[in-house]
XYZ file of C-alpha atoms in Angstrom:
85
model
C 0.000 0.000 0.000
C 1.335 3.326 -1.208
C 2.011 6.180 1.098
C -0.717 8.807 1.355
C 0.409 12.010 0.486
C -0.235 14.434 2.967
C -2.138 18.268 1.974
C -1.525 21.228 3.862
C -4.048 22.977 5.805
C -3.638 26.223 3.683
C -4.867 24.212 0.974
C -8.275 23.317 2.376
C -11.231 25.276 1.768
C -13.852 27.075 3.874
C -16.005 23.943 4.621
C -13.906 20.991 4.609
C -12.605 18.801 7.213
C -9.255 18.048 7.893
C -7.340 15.406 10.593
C -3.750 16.642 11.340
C -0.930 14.250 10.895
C 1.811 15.865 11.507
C 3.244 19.648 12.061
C 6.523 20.666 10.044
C 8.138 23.677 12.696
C 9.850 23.906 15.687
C 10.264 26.162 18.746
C 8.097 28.410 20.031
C 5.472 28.466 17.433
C 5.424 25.000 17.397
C 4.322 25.074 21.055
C 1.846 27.494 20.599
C 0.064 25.458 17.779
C -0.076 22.412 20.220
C -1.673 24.395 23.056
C -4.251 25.918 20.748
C -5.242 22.123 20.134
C -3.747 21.963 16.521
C -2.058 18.215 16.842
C -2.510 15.064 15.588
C -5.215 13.105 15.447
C -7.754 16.176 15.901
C -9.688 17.459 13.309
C -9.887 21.006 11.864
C -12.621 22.473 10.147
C -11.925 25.178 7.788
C -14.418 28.279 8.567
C -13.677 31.135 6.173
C -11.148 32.931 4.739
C -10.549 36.416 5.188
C -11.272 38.969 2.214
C -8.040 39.604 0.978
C -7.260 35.402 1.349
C -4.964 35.787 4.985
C -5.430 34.898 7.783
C -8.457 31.669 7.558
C -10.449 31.664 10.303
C -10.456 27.504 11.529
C -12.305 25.498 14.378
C -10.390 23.309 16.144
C -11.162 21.821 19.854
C -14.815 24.006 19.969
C -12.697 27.114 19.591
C -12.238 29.127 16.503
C -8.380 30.455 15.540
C -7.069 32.204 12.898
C -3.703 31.474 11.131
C -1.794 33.422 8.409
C -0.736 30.775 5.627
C 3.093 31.173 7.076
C 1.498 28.865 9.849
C -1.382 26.708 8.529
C 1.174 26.043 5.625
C 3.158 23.763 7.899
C 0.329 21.849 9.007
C 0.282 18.753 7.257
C -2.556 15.967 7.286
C -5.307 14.669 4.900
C -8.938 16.171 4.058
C -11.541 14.116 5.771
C -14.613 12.844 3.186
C -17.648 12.202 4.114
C -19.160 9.049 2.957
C -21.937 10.457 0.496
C -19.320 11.868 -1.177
């Protein structure tokens, strides 16, 4: 069985679903991400996007953040389908 590839979260759209796999940064930011419930395993749902396209508003763990795409870019995990689709 083939490795999935994995998308980034700055590549979902306002509506979908996405489970984290992994995140690609270190440090400080990295830390902050965790605490604001963005790790793997949980899911993300994307909300909206903001009018000029950064930051995207997301809901993750009942609570809604927004990232710029400098951040969500280095989220990494795969778009969750629903089964009617």
């Amino acid at each position: 069985m083939a490795p999935t590839k994995l998308d980034r979260l700055s590549e979902a759209e306002p509506g979908e679903r996405f489970r984290i796999e992994k995140l690609d940064i270190e440090g400080t930011m990295k830390r902050r991400l965790l605490d604001l419930g963005f790790v793997p395993g949980c899911e993300v749902t994307v909300l909206q996007k903001s009018p000029l396209g950064d930051p995207t508003a997301y809901k993750v763990s009942n609570t809604t953040i927004a990232l710029r795409i400098e951040e969500s870019s280095n989220i990494y995990g795969e778009r969750i389908r629903d089964d009617n689709e």
